[in-house]
Amino acid sequence: MLIVHTAEELQNRMKSKSASLGLVPTMGALHQGHLSLVSRAANENKKVVVSIYVNPTQFNHSKDLDNYPKDIDKDIDLLKPFEKQLILYVPSHSDLYPEGIKSKKFDFGSLTAHMEGASRPGHFNGVATIVEALLVNIRPTRAYFGEKDFQQLQVIRALNQKLDLGIDIVNCPLQRAENGLALSSRNALLTKEQKSEAAVIYQTLEYLNKSATDWSVGEMELYFKSKVEAIKDFKVDYFSIASPSDLIPVSHLDSRKNYRIFVAVYAGKTRLIDTIELVRK
Ligand code: AMP
């Protein structure tokens, strides 16, 4: 597999500058969720760049950064099926942060005011700094992001509009394990027991969609908390229902609008997020 460590090397390796290029930014510890993005990028572009970089500025706690799972050999194995089209970009800090590891300040308005933005101050400045560097340095035709991180996706759409580089942002559906748990690199930090118990998150979200069709937002939140927190060491960080366009949590539903449910849950020390479209018939 072709592995490069600098954006310059990457540019030199791109033989034809006019060929379509798909970029899949990741933090490694790859799983089938990431691979769904890579596979889509491979179908839609001549060449694909997968970046693996654990971005320090999007972490709020150094322990969380230190504990973030890493397994580059396994990542390379998982990417083998795409080898012919793929360049793996594993930058060093200095390649993405030539002036030192510090995030820029952005104003995304309501998009970053709630949920992950509120629970993880500075997180989206870190994300936007690194994604801007990747988009500007690599200039892909399309860049692929997962709906698992729906708030991040909307932030990146806003960032991309500001950058105005003509890059297409492609959103890819959230991939789940067989028991419904949203696939995440952080799942590697769960015990076997926690992994099976964490199925309660999606099960309860599904229940709210299928059986709680006339409940208020408050009732749904209470129910979600009661089911999840019934499990030892599980704690709900937030349960929010928000419109996908402005990401402002609501306390009352307007039947003419579309909404998504957004949740963050601590399973022991591991923080998990999930989101589904709220279906109301
Ligand atoms: P990460 O390595 O966690 O930063 O994720 C890299 C990209 O993969 C992001 O665009 C994520 O939204 C996406 N991703 C992560 N997990 C999933 C999943 N379960 N389903 C779909 N996309 C995902």
mmCIF file of C-alpha atoms and ligand atoms in Angstrom:
data_model
loop_
_atom_site.group_PDB
_atom_site.id
_atom_site.type_symbol
_atom_site.label_atom_id
_atom_site.label_comp_id
_atom_site.label_asym_id
_atom_site.label_seq_id
_atom_site.Cartn_x
_atom_site.Cartn_y
_atom_site.Cartn_z
ATOM 1 C CA MET A 1 0.000 0.000 0.000
ATOM 2 C CA LEU A 2 1.186 3.458 -0.847
ATOM 3 C CA ILE A 3 1.687 5.313 2.445
ATOM 4 C CA VAL A 4 2.777 8.968 2.527
ATOM 5 C CA HIS A 5 3.541 11.212 5.481
ATOM 6 C CA THR A 6 3.421 14.724 4.036
ATOM 7 C CA ALA A 7 0.971 16.669 1.889
ATOM 8 C CA GLU A 8 3.833 17.466 -0.471
ATOM 9 C CA GLU A 9 4.553 13.769 -1.043
ATOM 10 C CA LEU A 10 0.841 13.273 -1.574
ATOM 11 C CA GLN A 11 0.719 15.956 -4.282
ATOM 12 C CA ASN A 12 3.762 14.432 -6.004
ATOM 13 C CA ARG A 13 2.162 10.994 -5.995
ATOM 14 C CA MET A 14 -1.045 12.195 -7.578
ATOM 15 C CA LYS A 15 -0.016 11.521 -11.148
ATOM 16 C CA SER A 16 -2.965 13.118 -12.855
ATOM 17 C CA LYS A 17 -4.088 16.268 -11.105
ATOM 18 C CA SER A 18 -7.344 16.200 -13.062
ATOM 19 C CA ALA A 19 -8.465 12.719 -11.927
ATOM 20 C CA SER A 20 -11.308 12.748 -9.414
ATOM 21 C CA LEU A 21 -10.131 12.381 -5.845
ATOM 22 C CA GLY A 22 -12.130 11.274 -2.801
ATOM 23 C CA LEU A 23 -10.847 12.153 0.676
ATOM 24 C CA VAL A 24 -11.821 10.175 3.782
ATOM 25 C CA PRO A 25 -10.455 11.830 6.939
ATOM 26 C CA THR A 26 -10.228 9.476 9.944
ATOM 27 C CA MET A 27 -8.520 9.113 13.299
ATOM 28 C CA GLY A 28 -7.693 5.449 12.597
ATOM 29 C CA ALA A 29 -8.680 2.358 14.620
ATOM 30 C CA LEU A 30 -10.759 1.669 11.530
ATOM 31 C CA HIS A 31 -13.995 -0.333 11.486
ATOM 32 C CA GLN A 32 -16.796 -1.081 9.039
ATOM 33 C CA GLY A 33 -18.228 2.416 9.567
ATOM 34 C CA HIS A 34 -15.037 3.974 8.171
ATOM 35 C CA LEU A 35 -14.865 1.343 5.431
ATOM 36 C CA SER A 36 -18.365 2.260 4.239
ATOM 37 C CA LEU A 37 -17.004 5.767 3.544
ATOM 38 C CA VAL A 38 -13.879 4.401 1.843
ATOM 39 C CA SER A 39 -15.946 2.050 -0.309
ATOM 40 C CA ARG A 40 -18.272 4.858 -1.409
ATOM 41 C CA ALA A 41 -15.286 7.112 -2.141
ATOM 42 C CA ALA A 42 -13.694 4.316 -4.202
ATOM 43 C CA ASN A 43 -16.901 3.904 -6.228
ATOM 44 C CA GLU A 44 -17.253 7.588 -6.922
ATOM 45 C CA ASN A 45 -13.625 8.644 -7.579
ATOM 46 C CA LYS A 46 -10.604 7.498 -9.538
ATOM 47 C CA LYS A 47 -8.320 7.891 -6.523
ATOM 48 C CA VAL A 48 -8.961 7.861 -2.790
ATOM 49 C CA VAL A 49 -6.919 9.377 0.004
ATOM 50 C CA VAL A 50 -7.603 8.040 3.493
ATOM 51 C CA SER A 51 -5.993 10.138 6.195
ATOM 52 C CA ILE A 52 -5.225 8.751 9.631
ATOM 53 C CA TYR A 53 -4.444 11.406 12.178
ATOM 54 C CA VAL A 54 -5.462 11.582 15.831
ATOM 55 C CA ASN A 55 -5.995 15.320 16.144
ATOM 56 C CA PRO A 56 -4.926 16.545 19.610
ATOM 57 C CA THR A 57 -6.873 19.824 19.489
ATOM 58 C CA GLN A 58 -10.274 18.148 19.281
ATOM 59 C CA PHE A 59 -9.783 16.306 22.568
ATOM 60 C CA ASN A 60 -10.819 17.988 25.803
ATOM 61 C CA HIS A 61 -8.767 15.799 28.138
ATOM 62 C CA SER A 62 -5.216 14.580 27.631
ATOM 63 C CA LYS A 63 -6.210 11.195 29.142
ATOM 64 C CA ASP A 64 -8.884 10.770 26.481
ATOM 65 C CA LEU A 65 -6.287 11.535 23.801
ATOM 66 C CA ASP A 66 -3.757 9.115 25.346
ATOM 67 C CA ASN A 67 -6.374 6.355 25.584
ATOM 68 C CA TYR A 68 -7.679 6.773 22.045
ATOM 69 C CA PRO A 69 -7.311 3.378 20.317
ATOM 70 C CA LYS A 70 -4.535 3.032 17.731
ATOM 71 C CA ASP A 71 -3.721 0.052 15.494
ATOM 72 C CA ILE A 72 -2.076 1.131 12.237
ATOM 73 C CA ASP A 73 -1.202 -2.439 11.151
ATOM 74 C CA LYS A 74 -4.816 -3.542 11.422
ATOM 75 C CA ASP A 75 -5.903 -0.346 9.642
ATOM 76 C CA ILE A 76 -3.593 -1.154 6.723
ATOM 77 C CA ASP A 77 -5.017 -4.694 6.557
ATOM 78 C CA LEU A 78 -8.573 -3.387 6.482
ATOM 79 C CA LEU A 79 -7.712 -0.968 3.666
ATOM 80 C CA LYS A 80 -6.011 -3.692 1.528
ATOM 81 C CA PRO A 81 -9.112 -4.375 -0.619
ATOM 82 C CA PHE A 82 -8.947 -0.752 -1.849
ATOM 83 C CA GLU A 83 -5.167 -0.735 -2.317
ATOM 84 C CA LYS A 84 -5.138 -0.121 -6.087
ATOM 85 C CA GLN A 85 -6.996 3.163 -5.822
ATOM 86 C CA LEU A 86 -5.829 4.262 -2.426
ATOM 87 C CA ILE A 87 -3.125 6.430 -0.924
ATOM 88 C CA LEU A 88 -2.873 6.291 2.857
ATOM 89 C CA TYR A 89 -1.828 9.637 4.329
ATOM 90 C CA VAL A 90 -0.407 9.426 7.856
ATOM 91 C CA PRO A 91 0.806 12.937 8.594
ATOM 92 C CA SER A 92 2.984 14.047 11.453
ATOM 93 C CA HIS A 93 1.818 16.925 13.671
ATOM 94 C CA SER A 94 4.097 19.401 11.872
ATOM 95 C CA ASP A 95 2.594 18.591 8.472
ATOM 96 C CA LEU A 96 -0.856 19.695 9.608
ATOM 97 C CA TYR A 97 0.194 22.217 12.252
ATOM 98 C CA PRO A 98 3.306 23.907 10.794
ATOM 99 C CA GLU A 99 2.978 26.719 13.346
ATOM 100 C CA GLY A 100 2.408 24.571 16.412
ATOM 101 C CA ILE A 101 -0.481 22.458 17.684
ATOM 102 C CA LYS A 102 -3.185 25.042 18.244
ATOM 103 C CA SER A 103 -6.705 25.364 16.891
ATOM 104 C CA LYS A 104 -8.046 28.356 15.013
ATOM 105 C CA LYS A 105 -11.223 30.038 16.231
ATOM 106 C CA PHE A 106 -14.365 29.660 14.157
ATOM 107 C CA ASP A 107 -17.900 30.938 14.490
ATOM 108 C CA PHE A 108 -20.457 28.363 13.424
ATOM 109 C CA GLY A 109 -23.349 30.009 15.266
ATOM 110 C CA SER A 110 -26.028 27.621 16.543
ATOM 111 C CA LEU A 111 -24.377 24.602 14.884
ATOM 112 C CA THR A 112 -21.773 24.353 17.644
ATOM 113 C CA ALA A 113 -23.727 25.886 20.543
ATOM 114 C CA HIS A 114 -25.361 22.681 21.803
ATOM 115 C CA MET A 115 -24.817 18.952 22.278
ATOM 116 C CA GLU A 116 -21.178 18.054 21.408
ATOM 117 C CA GLY A 117 -20.344 21.773 21.214
ATOM 118 C CA ALA A 118 -21.642 22.383 24.733
ATOM 119 C CA SER A 119 -20.295 19.158 26.271
ATOM 120 C CA ARG A 120 -16.868 19.451 24.658
ATOM 121 C CA PRO A 121 -15.787 23.123 24.615
ATOM 122 C CA GLY A 122 -13.328 23.867 21.805
ATOM 123 C CA HIS A 123 -13.936 20.475 20.177
ATOM 124 C CA PHE A 124 -15.321 21.851 16.918
ATOM 125 C CA ASN A 125 -12.593 24.494 16.625
ATOM 126 C CA GLY A 126 -10.150 21.567 16.691
ATOM 127 C CA VAL A 127 -12.160 19.562 14.159
ATOM 128 C CA ALA A 128 -12.590 22.545 11.808
ATOM 129 C CA THR A 129 -8.890 23.465 12.029
ATOM 130 C CA ILE A 130 -7.781 20.020 10.945
ATOM 131 C CA VAL A 131 -10.463 19.512 8.300
ATOM 132 C CA GLU A 132 -9.658 22.926 6.826
ATOM 133 C CA ALA A 133 -5.966 21.964 6.638
ATOM 134 C CA LEU A 134 -6.857 18.654 4.952
ATOM 135 C CA LEU A 135 -9.260 20.215 2.439
ATOM 136 C CA VAL A 136 -6.907 23.069 1.569
ATOM 137 C CA ASN A 137 -3.777 20.886 1.311
ATOM 138 C CA ILE A 138 -5.359 17.999 -0.563
ATOM 139 C CA ARG A 139 -8.122 19.746 -2.567
ATOM 140 C CA PRO A 140 -10.197 16.611 -3.182
ATOM 141 C CA THR A 141 -13.142 16.481 -5.577
ATOM 142 C CA ARG A 142 -15.267 15.004 -2.790
ATOM 143 C CA ALA A 143 -14.788 14.507 0.954
ATOM 144 C CA TYR A 144 -16.698 11.833 2.867
ATOM 145 C CA PHE A 145 -18.110 12.132 6.387
ATOM 146 C CA GLY A 146 -20.370 9.878 8.459
ATOM 147 C CA GLU A 147 -23.793 10.761 9.830
ATOM 148 C CA LYS A 148 -22.699 9.096 13.068
ATOM 149 C CA ASP A 149 -21.113 12.498 13.816
ATOM 150 C CA PHE A 150 -24.062 14.418 12.445
ATOM 151 C CA GLN A 151 -23.228 17.698 14.182
ATOM 152 C CA GLN A 152 -19.662 17.469 12.852
ATOM 153 C CA LEU A 153 -21.027 16.860 9.365
ATOM 154 C CA GLN A 154 -23.107 20.059 9.480
ATOM 155 C CA VAL A 155 -20.133 22.019 10.844
ATOM 156 C CA ILE A 156 -17.978 20.735 7.985
ATOM 157 C CA ARG A 157 -20.657 21.666 5.446
ATOM 158 C CA ALA A 158 -20.602 25.217 6.856
ATOM 159 C CA LEU A 159 -16.789 25.276 6.842
ATOM 160 C CA ASN A 160 -16.711 24.029 3.248
ATOM 161 C CA GLN A 161 -19.090 26.770 2.176
ATOM 162 C CA LYS A 162 -16.822 29.383 3.739
ATOM 163 C CA LEU A 163 -13.732 27.893 2.076
ATOM 164 C CA ASP A 164 -15.476 27.920 -1.318
ATOM 165 C CA LEU A 165 -13.040 25.458 -2.923
ATOM 166 C CA GLY A 166 -15.750 23.669 -4.914
ATOM 167 C CA ILE A 167 -15.408 20.475 -2.865
ATOM 168 C CA ASP A 168 -18.451 18.179 -2.556
ATOM 169 C CA ILE A 169 -19.164 17.055 1.003
ATOM 170 C CA VAL A 170 -20.760 13.607 0.890
ATOM 171 C CA ASN A 171 -22.657 12.288 3.921
ATOM 172 C CA CYS A 172 -22.717 8.548 4.546
ATOM 173 C CA PRO A 173 -25.264 6.674 6.714
ATOM 174 C CA LEU A 174 -24.411 5.549 10.235
ATOM 175 C CA GLN A 175 -23.249 1.907 10.373
ATOM 176 C CA ARG A 176 -24.187 -0.259 13.354
ATOM 177 C CA ALA A 177 -23.040 -3.512 14.924
ATOM 178 C CA GLU A 178 -25.473 -6.437 14.831
ATOM 179 C CA ASN A 179 -26.910 -5.476 18.215
ATOM 180 C CA GLY A 180 -27.570 -1.920 17.009
ATOM 181 C CA LEU A 181 -24.619 -0.246 18.748
ATOM 182 C CA ALA A 182 -23.250 2.551 16.538
ATOM 183 C CA LEU A 183 -19.806 1.463 15.298
ATOM 184 C CA SER A 184 -17.076 3.619 16.796
ATOM 185 C CA SER A 185 -13.331 3.359 17.372
ATOM 186 C CA ARG A 186 -14.114 3.988 21.026
ATOM 187 C CA ASN A 187 -16.075 0.708 21.207
ATOM 188 C CA ALA A 188 -12.647 -0.964 21.469
ATOM 189 C CA LEU A 189 -12.426 0.596 24.946
ATOM 190 C CA LEU A 190 -15.631 -1.136 26.131
ATOM 191 C CA THR A 191 -15.630 -4.436 27.990
ATOM 192 C CA LYS A 192 -17.468 -7.305 26.295
ATOM 193 C CA GLU A 193 -20.279 -6.821 28.769
ATOM 194 C CA GLN A 194 -20.525 -3.057 28.178
ATOM 195 C CA LYS A 195 -20.587 -3.662 24.427
ATOM 196 C CA SER A 196 -23.638 -5.845 24.719
ATOM 197 C CA GLU A 197 -25.296 -3.613 27.355
ATOM 198 C CA ALA A 198 -24.742 -0.529 25.147
ATOM 199 C CA ALA A 199 -27.280 -1.988 22.698
ATOM 200 C CA VAL A 200 -29.846 -0.332 24.988
ATOM 201 C CA ILE A 201 -29.011 3.052 23.378
ATOM 202 C CA TYR A 202 -30.240 2.183 19.895
ATOM 203 C CA GLN A 203 -33.015 -0.099 21.180
ATOM 204 C CA THR A 204 -34.444 2.782 23.205
ATOM 205 C CA LEU A 205 -34.122 5.254 20.316
ATOM 206 C CA GLU A 206 -35.968 2.762 18.101
ATOM 207 C CA TYR A 207 -38.641 2.350 20.760
ATOM 208 C CA LEU A 208 -39.161 6.124 20.845
ATOM 209 C CA ASN A 209 -39.640 6.121 17.074
ATOM 210 C CA LYS A 210 -41.945 3.115 16.927
ATOM 211 C CA SER A 211 -43.992 3.174 20.106
ATOM 212 C CA ALA A 212 -43.825 6.613 21.697
ATOM 213 C CA THR A 213 -45.300 8.525 18.798
ATOM 214 C CA ASP A 214 -47.406 10.903 20.909
ATOM 215 C CA TRP A 215 -44.891 11.574 23.697
ATOM 216 C CA SER A 216 -43.515 14.997 24.479
ATOM 217 C CA VAL A 217 -39.779 15.713 24.234
ATOM 218 C CA GLY A 218 -39.598 15.724 28.049
ATOM 219 C CA GLU A 219 -41.276 12.325 28.295
ATOM 220 C CA MET A 220 -38.936 10.853 25.699
ATOM 221 C CA GLU A 221 -35.906 12.204 27.531
ATOM 222 C CA LEU A 222 -37.071 10.795 30.863
ATOM 223 C CA TYR A 223 -37.735 7.388 29.316
ATOM 224 C CA PHE A 224 -34.357 7.318 27.566
ATOM 225 C CA LYS A 225 -32.572 8.202 30.813
ATOM 226 C CA SER A 226 -34.505 5.613 32.815
ATOM 227 C CA LYS A 227 -33.657 2.795 30.388
ATOM 228 C CA VAL A 228 -29.978 3.691 29.926
ATOM 229 C CA GLU A 229 -29.212 4.604 33.526
ATOM 230 C CA ALA A 230 -30.788 1.362 34.735
ATOM 231 C CA ILE A 231 -27.499 -0.203 33.611
ATOM 232 C CA LYS A 232 -24.641 -0.101 36.076
ATOM 233 C CA ASP A 233 -22.104 2.685 35.322
ATOM 234 C CA PHE A 234 -24.123 4.054 32.376
ATOM 235 C CA LYS A 235 -24.935 7.771 32.498
ATOM 236 C CA VAL A 236 -26.680 9.982 29.940
ATOM 237 C CA ASP A 237 -24.665 13.112 29.094
ATOM 238 C CA TYR A 238 -27.432 14.615 26.949
ATOM 239 C CA PHE A 239 -30.621 13.680 25.121
ATOM 240 C CA SER A 240 -31.617 16.346 22.583
ATOM 241 C CA ILE A 241 -34.081 16.610 19.756
ATOM 242 C CA ALA A 242 -33.088 19.221 17.198
ATOM 243 C CA SER A 243 -33.759 20.217 13.643
ATOM 244 C CA PRO A 244 -30.950 18.921 11.401
ATOM 245 C CA SER A 245 -30.464 22.323 9.795
ATOM 246 C CA ASP A 246 -29.877 24.569 12.841
ATOM 247 C CA LEU A 247 -29.128 21.916 15.498
ATOM 248 C CA ILE A 248 -30.961 23.900 18.188
ATOM 249 C CA PRO A 249 -32.605 21.546 20.714
ATOM 250 C CA VAL A 250 -36.371 21.968 21.026
ATOM 251 C CA SER A 251 -38.738 21.277 23.894
ATOM 252 C CA HIS A 252 -41.835 21.088 21.678
ATOM 253 C CA LEU A 253 -42.217 19.360 18.332
ATOM 254 C CA ASP A 254 -43.681 21.149 15.333
ATOM 255 C CA SER A 255 -45.383 18.568 13.099
ATOM 256 C CA ARG A 256 -44.307 20.462 9.963
ATOM 257 C CA LYS A 257 -40.600 20.143 10.769
ATOM 258 C CA ASN A 258 -38.007 17.360 10.591
ATOM 259 C CA TYR A 259 -35.959 16.420 13.624
ATOM 260 C CA ARG A 260 -33.176 14.126 14.748
ATOM 261 C CA ILE A 261 -32.553 12.694 18.194
ATOM 262 C CA PHE A 262 -28.983 13.186 19.456
ATOM 263 C CA VAL A 263 -27.609 11.388 22.498
ATOM 264 C CA ALA A 264 -24.317 11.032 24.348
ATOM 265 C CA VAL A 265 -23.907 8.321 26.960
ATOM 266 C CA TYR A 266 -21.083 7.379 29.291
ATOM 267 C CA ALA A 267 -20.579 3.623 29.453
ATOM 268 C CA GLY A 268 -18.192 3.614 32.384
ATOM 269 C CA LYS A 269 -15.461 6.031 31.290
ATOM 270 C CA THR A 270 -16.144 5.655 27.583
ATOM 271 C CA ARG A 271 -18.313 8.294 25.949
ATOM 272 C CA LEU A 272 -20.582 7.071 23.157
ATOM 273 C CA ILE A 273 -22.748 9.137 20.804
ATOM 274 C CA ASP A 274 -25.676 8.137 18.630
ATOM 275 C CA THR A 275 -28.280 9.814 16.465
ATOM 276 C CA ILE A 276 -31.368 8.815 14.494
ATOM 277 C CA GLU A 277 -33.943 10.637 12.471
ATOM 278 C CA LEU A 278 -37.100 11.188 14.532
ATOM 279 C CA VAL A 279 -39.946 9.483 12.683
ATOM 280 C CA ARG A 280 -43.457 10.738 13.408
ATOM 281 C CA LYS A 281 -46.393 9.527 11.298
HETATM 282 P P1 AMP B 1 -13.299 9.118 13.245
HETATM 283 O O1 AMP B 1 -12.152 8.223 12.904
HETATM 284 O O2 AMP B 1 -14.106 8.656 14.411
HETATM 285 O O3 AMP B 1 -12.914 10.569 13.312
HETATM 286 O O4 AMP B 1 -14.296 9.000 12.019
HETATM 287 C C1 AMP B 1 -13.895 9.282 10.706
HETATM 288 C C2 AMP B 1 -15.111 9.368 9.824
HETATM 289 O O5 AMP B 1 -15.825 8.134 9.866
HETATM 290 C C3 AMP B 1 -16.097 10.457 10.294
HETATM 291 O O6 AMP B 1 -16.640 11.109 9.160
HETATM 292 C C4 AMP B 1 -17.142 9.653 11.016
HETATM 293 O O7 AMP B 1 -18.417 10.266 11.041
HETATM 294 C C5 AMP B 1 -17.172 8.379 10.196
HETATM 295 N N1 AMP B 1 -17.718 7.281 11.000
HETATM 296 C C6 AMP B 1 -17.284 6.853 12.202
HETATM 297 N N2 AMP B 1 -18.077 5.878 12.678
HETATM 298 C C7 AMP B 1 -19.053 5.699 11.748
HETATM 299 C C8 AMP B 1 -20.185 4.840 11.643
HETATM 300 N N3 AMP B 1 -20.499 3.968 12.604
HETATM 301 N N4 AMP B 1 -20.961 4.930 10.543
HETATM 302 C C9 AMP B 1 -20.675 5.822 9.559
HETATM 303 N N5 AMP B 1 -19.614 6.645 9.583
HETATM 304 C C10 AMP B 1 -18.823 6.590 10.662
#
